[in-house]
Amino acid sequence: YRSWLQFDHIQDVTVSENYIPYLKHILLGVESPVMLSAKEELVNGISSMFSINLSESRKVEPSTIFLGTLRSHEEFQEYIDLSLELELNEDGYVIKTDENNCIFIIGKTDKGVLYGVFHFLRLIQTHRSLPTIDFIENPKNQIRMLNEWDNMDGSVERGYAGNSLFFEENRFVGDWNRIKDYARMLSSVGINAIAFNNVNVHEQETKLITPEFLPDVAKVAEIFGAYGIQTFLSINYASPIQLGGLDTADPLDEKVRQWWKDKAKEIYHYIPDFGGVLVKADSEHRPGPFTYNRTHADGSNMLAEALEPFGGIVLWRCFVYNCLQDWRDRSTDRARAAYDHFKPLDGQFHDNVVLQIKNGPMDFQVREGVSPLFGAMPNTNQVLEFQVAQEYTGQQRHLCYLIPQWKEVLDFDTYANGPGTPVKSVVDGSQFPYKYCGITAVSNSGNDENWTGHTLAQANLFGYGRLTWDPDLSSEEITEEWVEATFGTDPEVVKEIKEMLLGSWRTYENYTSPLGVGWMVNPSHHYGPNVDGYEYDVWGTYHFADWKGIGVDRTIATGTGFTGQYFQENTDLYENLDTCPDELLLFFHHVPYTHQLKSGKTVIQHIYDTHFEGVEQVEKLKERWVALESKIDSDRFKSVLERLEHQVEHSKEWRDIINTYFYRKSGIPDEQNRRIY
Ligand code: GCW
């Protein structure tokens, strides 16, 4: 299998000449499993790119790469500037060269060194020039996590890249090497935490926290641990009943509380550096505290107390809404649910509880508003949840590069502390004194040879990691890094693939559901167009199209009042038809098809135009890829081409189904008289 960690041999002599003088020896200032990983990565990467075997030395002689931490052995202290203590955060590092062609990669902790090594290797891969570098890097987010939705039968919920890397036939696969390679990939982009079983914890997975499976969980945790990644498990809220034989899971019941305390002790006995638990409670039929008339603060605090003695944390998901809605009832609005449930509880959570909030209030649509919960709970730890898995964005058969979408979310100004309070500054902890915060995401990987189904979907995983490390990196920088590390530095290849990726989210949006309204997919598997697929269903996911108009009225004045959950500036922005941005118009308003957008077009004409345009853009994507044939190895060339061919056909289906639907509903013809059925 191939990823961005290929470290192909460097052909370009100017590049090798630049680096080779530095590459003779390696020296570790301190030993630990993470330091040994750092060493292994460096030695293997250098050998693969330059055919040079770094030899171990015992002192810093010329051309030595020194890997050290602030806790390095005494004899190396002269190489470590102790003022770094103040400049580096837990995972930060410094890389610098000196006049003896030595390279110093110094972390505050061993994890920082590992990140520094990956950074150094990336500099080489992307042919950045070396002499006299000296810089400090600190990750901006403390929690940089992935959630795998893997089930023990080997399936992956919303998985589009084969089966689970972890499980098959209700046990662990046992391919520890592949897991190690996965850990390497994640660590190389800075990810430091993982929950590897599905948040929907079914019967078998409930048992992961029992001695039947804890030894295997420990084994996985050890592999990840050596790459600086902490292991978490998704747990079943009803475990005390299902595993413990109790007759309740009431969080205020003493027996239940004691059961979880004992359980925590047992888990930490097997896995001393266990991160904690991830919980989907009272959500989509999962059990939770509501059954006992308790709040989510009661429920999460009980778990937090059990984990607290061991330093563990509780990631508690806010994806709580009524999934048995009556479509005739227009007063209930799923978008309101998370805020309505959680905002009133601000300040009631223990300091090792972290609320996990999806980027939007609905569910990972191609476009939706940003969740108004960000910044709304100054006294409660928050992490932002993205979906790298392309559930609603083409399921890794369509090319849809999501970094630009995530950037918009991260840069969205919440106004929580006045103007200039973007989401990224809330979740990185710089606005409120959060003890734990950061970013998490649903992973898009599986056991396919290329990890992500669509080879180009690897860029979403890579970019996710890079962005959580530093949300201020631009989409362009991240994309370029990925293309160079993955396909090499040929300028044409870099330019073409970069542009293909950067425009692909807009393109996908163009031929799917318009103007922020979302959904319009086939129920349950969520692939392909079906305008009314969810329209009369129980999930709260409606577009309300009739012969006159379309959209969800979420205003305070005449709608569900959702706009009122934002801080005033955003409430005003969205409440008012004149200021509401076009791309979210139908997320916030119900308007006639003849409503004129800021672009000057009517809604109906916009729908037609974007759908024709979207297909043309996909055709272009394919042409651009075809033109690269001679420059890409044939396996990857063919597999991407196959997907692009499918995308061309499937985008036409989207175009025609959507256009026809709205033509027939509205009776308004296309101004350009194109073919609409
Ligand atoms: O969007 C929905 C998905 C479910 C998922 C749920 C969630 C894991 O369709 O598959 O369940 O979100 O985030 O909990």
XYZ file of C-alpha atoms and ligand atoms in Angstrom:
691
model
C 0.000 0.000 0.000
C 1.038 3.572 -0.617
C 0.484 6.783 1.263
C 2.322 10.024 1.851
C 4.970 8.111 3.791
C 6.533 6.570 0.711
C 9.836 8.438 0.874
C 10.752 7.715 -2.715
C 14.381 7.879 -3.666
C 15.449 11.468 -4.346
C 16.563 11.759 -7.957
C 17.265 15.452 -8.001
C 20.990 15.929 -7.290
C 20.703 19.500 -6.143
C 18.350 18.307 -3.474
C 20.556 15.437 -2.362
C 23.643 17.645 -2.371
C 21.814 19.987 -0.118
C 21.048 17.324 2.451
C 23.785 14.727 2.291
C 26.393 16.686 4.275
C 24.091 16.456 7.281
C 23.317 12.789 7.087
C 25.902 10.607 8.770
C 25.110 9.906 12.373
C 22.163 9.713 14.650
C 22.165 10.174 18.385
C 19.351 9.849 20.895
C 19.526 12.042 23.973
C 17.133 9.842 25.878
C 15.344 6.549 25.236
C 11.663 5.694 25.289
C 9.302 3.809 22.974
C 8.387 7.083 21.251
C 12.053 8.042 20.853
C 12.740 4.653 19.326
C 9.926 5.234 16.847
C 11.425 8.609 16.018
C 14.769 6.985 15.396
C 13.302 4.209 13.287
C 11.370 6.708 11.164
C 14.411 8.855 10.599
C 16.735 5.978 9.799
C 14.250 4.346 7.419
C 13.218 7.590 5.763
C 16.808 8.651 5.110
C 17.786 5.237 3.869
C 14.860 5.146 1.503
C 15.364 8.658 0.106
C 19.178 8.691 -0.071
C 20.357 5.099 0.410
C 22.313 6.311 3.400
C 22.376 4.337 6.612
C 22.740 6.667 9.527
C 25.144 5.221 12.025
C 24.620 5.604 15.720
C 27.113 7.800 17.460
C 27.651 8.446 21.146
C 28.496 12.091 20.991
C 27.557 15.034 18.855
C 30.207 14.900 16.167
C 29.967 16.665 12.788
C 27.005 15.548 10.633
C 25.010 14.165 13.512
C 21.274 14.334 13.812
C 20.631 14.722 17.501
C 17.203 13.795 18.831
C 16.669 15.039 22.341
C 14.136 16.248 24.850
C 14.339 18.627 27.743
C 14.833 15.515 29.831
C 17.815 14.253 27.873
C 20.747 12.744 29.737
C 23.106 15.023 31.582
C 25.969 14.689 29.093
C 23.830 16.279 26.361
C 22.587 19.219 28.361
C 24.831 21.673 26.561
C 22.822 21.050 23.383
C 19.537 21.816 24.965
C 18.456 25.324 25.519
C 16.409 25.139 28.678
C 14.523 28.309 27.871
C 12.661 26.122 25.396
C 10.697 24.923 28.388
C 8.798 28.176 28.146
C 8.467 28.303 24.400
C 7.354 24.773 23.653
C 4.028 23.273 24.552
C 3.656 19.580 25.376
C 3.994 18.377 21.777
C 6.138 21.177 20.402
C 9.663 20.946 19.022
C 12.498 22.917 17.575
C 14.614 21.998 14.547
C 17.885 23.725 13.946
C 21.188 23.215 12.196
C 24.646 24.326 13.274
C 27.988 25.103 11.627
C 29.168 21.490 12.010
C 26.359 20.252 9.819
C 24.513 18.906 12.792
C 20.772 18.903 13.030
C 19.052 19.195 16.393
C 15.490 18.037 16.744
C 14.501 18.840 20.293
C 11.090 18.350 21.806
C 9.739 19.267 25.144
C 8.725 15.624 25.354
C 9.579 12.592 23.251
C 6.376 13.118 21.257
C 7.652 16.478 20.114
C 10.786 14.774 18.809
C 8.733 12.298 16.808
C 6.694 15.129 15.270
C 9.914 16.966 14.571
C 11.336 13.949 12.769
C 8.254 13.654 10.595
C 8.463 17.348 9.862
C 12.111 17.028 8.904
C 11.350 14.107 6.586
C 8.561 16.116 4.995
C 10.945 18.992 4.343
C 13.117 16.604 2.369
C 10.217 14.947 0.576
C 8.942 18.287 -0.557
C 12.454 19.449 -1.464
C 12.605 22.379 0.893
C 16.153 23.634 1.213
C 17.964 23.004 4.426
C 20.924 25.162 5.368
C 20.507 27.177 8.528
C 17.058 26.299 9.573
C 15.983 27.179 13.037
C 12.367 27.131 13.928
C 9.916 26.265 16.622
C 6.668 24.426 16.035
C 3.871 24.032 18.529
C 0.563 22.387 17.727
C -2.285 24.819 18.223
C -4.718 22.177 19.413
C -4.204 19.952 22.384
C -6.561 17.117 21.351
C -6.077 16.045 17.730
C -8.151 12.956 17.457
C -9.701 10.430 15.128
C -12.834 8.362 15.687
C -13.037 5.116 13.773
C -16.557 3.823 13.383
C -15.387 0.208 13.252
C -17.534 -2.710 14.330
C -16.153 -5.998 15.547
C -17.751 -7.937 12.695
C -15.255 -6.118 10.487
C -17.657 -3.627 8.959
C -17.136 0.099 9.254
C -20.163 2.316 9.734
C -19.985 4.873 6.930
C -16.757 3.232 5.846
C -15.876 3.534 2.155
C -12.440 2.005 2.101
C -12.960 -1.679 2.683
C -13.251 -3.279 6.070
C -11.909 -2.527 9.480
C -8.175 -2.406 10.085
C -8.851 -3.572 13.606
C -11.590 -6.180 13.676
C -12.995 -9.138 11.800
C -15.394 -11.923 12.790
C -15.982 -10.423 16.218
C -12.353 -10.338 17.267
C -9.184 -8.434 16.542
C -7.663 -8.987 13.095
C -4.222 -9.248 14.611
C -2.428 -7.539 11.726
C -0.362 -5.446 14.115
C 1.996 -4.307 11.381
C -0.771 -2.683 9.453
C -1.930 -0.969 12.613
C 1.597 0.228 13.156
C 1.662 1.674 9.655
C -1.617 3.376 10.352
C -0.161 4.803 13.561
C 2.806 6.074 11.557
C 0.548 7.844 9.077
C -1.541 9.468 11.781
C 1.405 10.491 13.874
C 3.173 11.960 10.863
C 0.395 14.548 10.590
C 0.221 15.150 14.312
C -2.774 13.102 15.413
C -2.427 12.179 19.080
C -5.601 10.331 20.064
C -7.840 7.633 18.626
C -11.044 5.832 19.521
C -11.078 2.810 17.285
C -14.532 1.340 17.781
C -17.796 2.777 16.504
C -19.688 5.271 18.650
C -22.691 3.035 18.083
C -21.532 0.376 20.510
C -23.367 -2.853 19.794
C -23.447 -6.016 21.852
C -20.072 -7.447 20.979
C -18.253 -4.110 21.157
C -19.732 -3.488 24.595
C -17.374 -6.255 25.710
C -14.236 -4.427 24.638
C -13.915 -3.176 28.206
C -13.878 -6.699 29.642
C -10.915 -9.029 30.246
C -11.954 -10.965 27.146
C -10.701 -8.146 24.918
C -8.702 -5.766 27.092
C -5.408 -7.573 26.388
C -5.927 -6.929 22.675
C -6.993 -3.358 23.274
C -3.801 -2.988 25.288
C -1.787 -4.346 22.398
C -3.290 -1.774 20.017
C -2.786 0.946 22.621
C 0.865 0.012 22.882
C 1.376 0.281 19.138
C -0.351 3.643 19.012
C 1.375 4.735 22.189
C 4.798 4.273 20.605
C 3.632 6.845 18.048
C 2.377 9.283 20.618
C -1.266 8.386 20.078
C -3.475 7.782 23.087
C -6.176 5.143 22.866
C -9.806 5.730 23.786
C -12.802 3.428 23.529
C -16.388 4.170 22.667
C -18.515 2.713 25.420
C -22.098 1.613 25.758
C -23.876 3.726 28.311
C -25.876 0.702 29.421
C -22.778 -1.380 30.192
C -23.659 -1.740 33.880
C -26.780 -3.600 32.753
C -25.295 -5.479 29.854
C -21.992 -6.419 31.409
C -22.587 -5.949 35.088
C -25.973 -7.566 35.405
C -27.372 -4.518 37.234
C -30.979 -3.583 36.689
C -30.228 0.053 35.919
C -27.669 2.397 34.382
C -28.975 5.391 36.319
C -25.980 7.688 36.778
C -27.071 8.691 40.267
C -27.461 5.125 41.488
C -24.642 4.165 43.872
C -24.272 0.648 42.447
C -23.900 2.052 38.958
C -21.334 4.595 40.049
C -19.345 1.949 41.849
C -19.557 -0.349 38.839
C -17.956 2.274 36.609
C -15.276 3.027 39.202
C -14.332 -0.624 39.340
C -14.445 -0.808 35.575
C -12.128 2.165 35.197
C -9.676 0.541 37.574
C -9.776 -2.655 35.553
C -9.220 -0.859 32.244
C -6.252 1.088 33.600
C -4.798 -2.092 34.989
C -4.459 -3.317 31.404
C -3.749 0.064 29.800
C -2.042 2.494 32.161
C -2.046 5.327 29.630
C -5.630 4.815 28.475
C -7.098 8.128 27.283
C -10.698 7.700 28.339
C -14.093 7.105 26.789
C -16.171 8.446 23.925
C -19.921 8.379 24.454
C -22.907 8.600 22.151
C -25.811 8.686 24.579
C -29.516 9.334 24.018
C -28.793 9.674 20.346
C -30.305 7.648 17.515
C -31.654 4.993 19.866
C -28.526 4.617 21.967
C -29.091 4.382 25.718
C -28.333 7.339 27.966
C -29.246 9.249 31.105
C -32.600 10.426 29.727
C -34.032 6.973 30.456
C -33.641 7.796 34.156
C -34.740 11.406 33.894
C -31.177 12.522 34.451
C -29.300 15.166 32.514
C -26.286 14.735 30.310
C -24.261 16.447 33.006
C -25.291 13.720 35.459
C -24.440 11.048 32.914
C -21.051 12.318 31.849
C -19.954 13.417 35.322
C -20.491 9.945 36.659
C -18.064 8.544 34.074
C -15.704 11.449 34.637
C -15.515 10.673 38.336
C -14.639 7.080 37.601
C -11.847 8.063 35.207
C -10.542 11.016 37.154
C -8.144 9.133 39.489
C -6.352 7.787 36.404
C -6.241 11.027 34.444
C -8.851 9.874 31.928
C -11.367 12.062 30.147
C -14.910 11.675 28.856
C -15.677 12.806 25.319
C -19.426 13.275 25.323
C -21.136 13.762 21.971
C -23.733 16.503 21.507
C -25.419 14.805 18.548
C -28.621 14.515 20.552
C -31.899 15.160 18.744
C -35.345 13.726 18.178
C -34.963 11.082 15.480
C -38.636 10.167 15.554
C -40.007 13.451 14.323
C -43.355 13.946 12.587
C -42.743 15.626 9.239
C -46.014 17.525 9.590
C -44.722 19.229 12.702
C -42.849 22.318 11.555
C -42.091 23.685 14.991
C -39.511 21.058 15.875
C -36.155 21.806 14.293
C -33.372 19.273 14.471
C -30.823 22.049 13.969
C -31.819 23.502 17.328
C -31.413 20.305 19.276
C -27.773 20.253 20.430
C -27.888 23.835 21.671
C -31.255 23.382 23.345
C -30.015 20.280 25.163
C -26.552 21.388 26.194
C -26.375 25.160 26.508
C -28.466 25.257 29.711
C -25.999 22.831 31.320
C -22.963 25.081 30.900
C -20.849 24.986 34.023
C -22.323 21.767 35.354
C -19.767 19.429 33.811
C -16.652 18.135 35.569
C -13.399 19.452 34.214
C -12.502 16.117 32.628
C -15.674 16.068 30.526
C -15.348 17.408 26.995
C -18.379 18.034 24.818
C -17.900 16.828 21.260
C -19.793 19.003 18.789
C -20.280 18.322 15.081
C -19.203 21.216 12.879
C -22.786 21.864 11.826
C -26.087 21.543 13.638
C -27.466 18.927 11.232
C -25.061 16.274 10.076
C -21.938 16.739 7.973
C -23.767 18.038 4.908
C -21.931 19.467 1.930
C -22.969 22.860 3.291
C -24.753 23.891 6.464
C -24.482 26.588 9.078
C -21.828 26.313 11.782
C -23.018 24.883 15.088
C -24.037 27.756 17.361
C -22.725 25.809 20.364
C -19.148 26.880 19.613
C -18.359 29.649 22.015
C -21.744 29.400 23.687
C -20.460 27.386 26.656
C -17.557 29.278 28.202
C -17.464 26.980 31.216
C -17.493 23.650 29.423
C -14.644 22.003 27.520
C -15.379 21.593 23.816
C -13.967 19.669 20.883
C -15.086 20.162 17.312
C -16.035 17.045 15.321
C -15.473 16.872 11.560
C -16.235 13.962 9.260
C -13.301 12.937 7.119
C -15.353 9.981 5.930
C -17.347 11.281 2.976
C -20.741 10.030 4.045
C -22.689 12.874 2.421
C -19.956 14.087 0.142
C -19.569 11.319 -2.392
C -18.491 8.389 -0.254
C -14.935 8.420 -1.528
C -16.139 7.529 -4.987
C -16.550 11.197 -5.831
C -13.608 13.508 -5.429
C -14.522 15.975 -2.712
C -11.621 17.568 -0.888
C -12.885 18.940 2.364
C -10.050 21.082 3.693
C -11.570 24.287 2.256
C -14.865 23.453 3.977
C -13.135 22.857 7.315
C -11.171 26.057 6.956
C -14.434 27.970 6.612
C -15.772 26.374 9.772
C -12.584 27.053 11.732
C -12.476 30.658 10.562
C -16.156 31.293 11.228
C -16.493 34.191 13.644
C -18.737 33.169 16.517
C -18.589 36.639 18.139
C -18.536 34.796 21.480
C -16.016 37.286 22.881
C -16.927 40.019 20.443
C -15.675 40.298 16.849
C -12.651 38.111 16.182
C -13.692 34.990 18.054
C -13.396 32.351 15.343
C -14.313 28.746 16.039
C -10.647 27.751 15.897
C -9.854 30.078 18.775
C -12.654 28.585 20.844
C -11.630 24.973 20.384
C -7.917 25.638 20.779
C -8.656 27.002 24.227
C -7.551 30.574 23.691
C -10.936 32.159 24.453
C -12.016 30.365 27.599
C -9.999 28.500 30.214
C -10.769 25.038 28.900
C -8.762 22.249 30.461
C -9.244 19.956 27.481
C -10.153 20.972 23.947
C -9.251 20.497 20.313
C -10.544 18.780 17.222
C -11.715 15.281 16.440
C -13.080 13.611 13.316
C -14.641 10.515 11.876
C -11.947 8.715 9.944
C -12.132 7.765 6.266
C -9.756 4.831 6.308
C -10.092 1.091 6.033
C -8.164 -1.947 4.907
C -8.243 -1.084 1.198
C -4.845 -1.134 -0.346
C -4.827 2.646 -0.636
C -6.366 3.112 2.853
C -9.142 5.462 1.730
C -10.895 3.872 -1.260
C -10.255 6.852 -3.508
C -6.524 7.461 -3.599
C -7.094 11.200 -3.661
C -9.213 10.917 -0.510
C -5.975 10.320 1.370
C -5.556 14.060 1.059
C -8.534 14.570 3.363
C -6.935 12.454 6.076
C -3.558 14.098 5.672
C -5.075 17.565 5.547
C -7.251 16.900 8.558
C -4.190 16.114 10.637
C -2.223 19.090 9.379
C -5.147 21.404 9.983
C -5.710 20.231 13.540
C -2.037 20.800 14.183
C -2.265 24.290 12.728
C -5.640 25.679 11.609
C -3.833 28.688 10.180
C -2.150 26.695 7.430
C -3.777 27.576 4.132
C -5.615 25.003 2.044
C -3.040 25.600 -0.682
C -0.054 24.861 1.554
C -1.579 21.690 2.922
C -2.601 20.471 -0.488
C 0.777 21.106 -1.988
C 2.491 19.221 0.811
C 0.237 16.236 0.315
C 0.631 16.110 -3.439
C 4.412 16.419 -3.234
C 4.742 13.792 -0.534
C 2.396 11.450 -2.372
C 3.094 11.969 -6.063
C 6.466 13.722 -6.098
C 7.467 17.250 -6.984
C 6.973 17.420 -10.752
C 5.520 20.934 -11.096
C 2.808 19.931 -13.544
C 1.642 17.053 -11.385
C 1.633 19.283 -8.328
C -0.247 22.095 -10.013
C -2.861 19.903 -11.650
C -3.670 17.658 -8.699
C -3.654 20.599 -6.352
C -6.193 22.465 -8.440
C -8.299 19.359 -8.903
C -8.487 18.936 -5.159
C -9.034 22.559 -4.246
C -12.064 23.036 -6.473
C -13.699 19.692 -5.876
C -15.868 20.543 -2.871
C -17.534 23.427 -4.751
C -17.991 21.174 -7.714
C -19.661 18.516 -5.592
C -21.896 21.148 -4.048
C -22.828 22.410 -7.502
C -24.436 19.186 -8.662
C -25.921 18.041 -5.344
C -28.284 19.738 -2.893
C -28.435 23.483 -3.485
C -27.931 26.576 -1.340
C -27.289 24.882 1.984
C -30.535 22.936 2.199
C -28.750 19.571 2.428
C -29.887 15.947 2.216
C -31.708 14.905 -1.005
C -29.896 11.566 -0.758
C -31.158 8.027 -0.751
C -32.240 7.023 2.733
C -30.051 4.842 4.892
C -26.947 4.417 2.718
C -26.963 8.112 1.764
C -25.493 7.656 -1.694
C -26.935 9.181 -4.815
C -29.755 11.649 -5.455
C -33.239 11.292 -4.052
C -34.798 14.699 -3.554
C -37.641 13.517 -1.375
C -35.730 10.593 0.067
C -35.977 11.987 3.568
C -38.822 14.436 3.047
C -41.587 12.539 4.810
C -39.376 10.603 7.155
C -38.756 10.801 10.901
C -35.243 12.224 10.927
C -35.965 15.945 10.880
C -34.192 16.471 7.568
C -36.551 18.387 5.298
C -36.303 20.865 2.433
C -40.034 21.707 2.273
C -40.108 22.134 -1.488
C -43.579 22.679 -2.967
C -44.726 24.259 -6.233
C -44.003 27.750 -4.993
C -40.753 27.536 -3.123
C -38.178 25.736 -1.056
C -36.100 25.986 2.121
C -36.354 25.764 5.875
C -37.506 28.861 7.703
C -35.235 28.969 10.722
C -35.776 32.643 11.500
C -37.010 34.043 14.776
C -39.648 36.121 13.031
C -41.547 33.400 11.222
C -39.632 30.158 11.614
C -38.140 27.801 14.157
C -36.027 30.465 15.854
C -32.767 28.640 15.240
C -31.067 31.850 14.105
C -31.537 33.105 17.664
C -29.036 30.554 18.962
C -26.132 32.488 17.455
C -24.510 35.543 18.954
C -26.283 38.724 17.887
C -24.125 39.588 14.869
C -24.716 36.184 13.326
C -28.369 36.147 14.297
C -28.770 39.401 12.375
C -26.731 38.114 9.462
C -28.839 34.995 8.982
C -32.215 36.294 10.121
C -32.313 38.900 7.433
C -32.946 37.798 3.855
C -30.899 40.698 2.567
C -27.779 39.744 4.437
C -28.028 35.950 4.550
C -25.270 34.594 2.292
C -26.515 32.870 -0.858
C -24.820 29.587 -0.102
C -26.851 29.183 3.087
C -30.062 30.780 1.917
C -32.192 27.653 1.979
C -30.702 26.525 5.262
C -32.201 29.604 6.914
C -35.113 30.697 4.750
C -38.036 29.390 2.767
C -38.261 31.409 -0.438
C -40.088 31.299 -3.771
C -38.211 29.880 -6.739
C -38.267 33.347 -8.227
C -36.422 34.861 -5.269
C -33.414 36.750 -6.506
C -30.026 35.818 -5.077
C -27.169 38.242 -4.485
C -25.625 36.783 -7.597
C -28.547 38.289 -9.512
C -29.974 34.914 -10.466
C -33.249 33.484 -9.302
C -33.147 30.447 -7.055
C -34.514 28.205 -9.792
C -32.062 29.449 -12.390
C -29.244 29.019 -9.885
C -30.273 25.409 -9.376
C -30.263 24.720 -13.112
C -27.009 26.556 -13.757
C -25.016 25.024 -10.949
C -26.163 21.548 -11.861
C -25.136 21.879 -15.489
C -21.916 23.536 -14.459
C -21.142 20.906 -11.837
C -21.183 18.120 -14.397
C -18.959 20.098 -16.738
C -16.515 20.612 -13.892
C -16.404 16.890 -13.201
C -15.732 16.231 -16.861
C -12.825 18.659 -16.608
C -11.528 16.850 -13.552
C -11.385 13.700 -15.568
C -9.645 15.386 -18.497
C -7.025 16.871 -16.228
C -6.321 13.504 -14.701
C -6.088 11.801 -18.086
C -3.496 14.359 -19.135
C -1.261 13.200 -16.285
C -1.172 9.591 -17.411
C 2.516 9.488 -18.279
C 3.472 10.980 -14.942
C 1.599 8.735 -12.534
C 2.206 5.056 -11.874
C -0.371 2.995 -13.655
C -2.030 1.439 -10.592
C -2.882 4.725 -9.024
C -3.610 6.307 -12.368
C -6.176 3.662 -13.229
C -7.857 3.464 -9.890
C -8.387 7.221 -9.746
C -9.537 7.288 -13.351
C -12.127 4.626 -12.656
C -13.559 6.712 -9.847
C -13.588 9.866 -11.925
C -15.426 8.046 -14.692
C -18.027 6.941 -12.229
C -18.229 10.470 -10.861
C -18.926 11.854 -14.324
C -21.845 9.476 -14.824
C -23.141 9.834 -11.314
C -22.982 13.626 -11.374
C -25.182 13.521 -14.465
C -27.695 11.487 -12.548
C -27.624 14.052 -9.763
C -27.995 16.893 -12.260
C -30.920 15.366 -14.068
C -32.824 14.200 -11.040
C -32.498 17.536 -9.273
C -33.197 19.682 -12.323
C -36.159 17.596 -13.376
C -37.600 17.600 -9.907
C -37.512 21.387 -9.646
C -38.624 21.970 -13.198
C -41.676 19.824 -12.614
C -42.379 21.345 -9.202
C -41.979 24.956 -10.271
C -43.021 24.784 -13.911
C -40.376 27.418 -14.628
C -38.236 26.644 -17.669
C -34.473 27.003 -17.889
C -33.552 30.355 -19.427
C -30.988 28.610 -21.544
C -33.320 25.909 -22.684
C -30.980 23.059 -21.883
C -32.243 19.549 -21.663
C -34.323 18.984 -18.578
C -36.502 15.908 -18.534
O -24.938 10.874 10.344
C -25.189 9.908 11.209
C -24.677 8.702 10.527
C -24.631 7.549 11.479
C -23.772 7.959 12.656
C -24.364 9.196 13.302
C -23.496 9.711 14.419
C -22.366 6.556 13.958
O -25.494 8.429 9.428
O -24.075 6.470 10.792
O -23.660 6.935 13.603
O -24.459 10.210 12.364
O -22.701 10.608 14.178
O -23.620 9.233 15.533
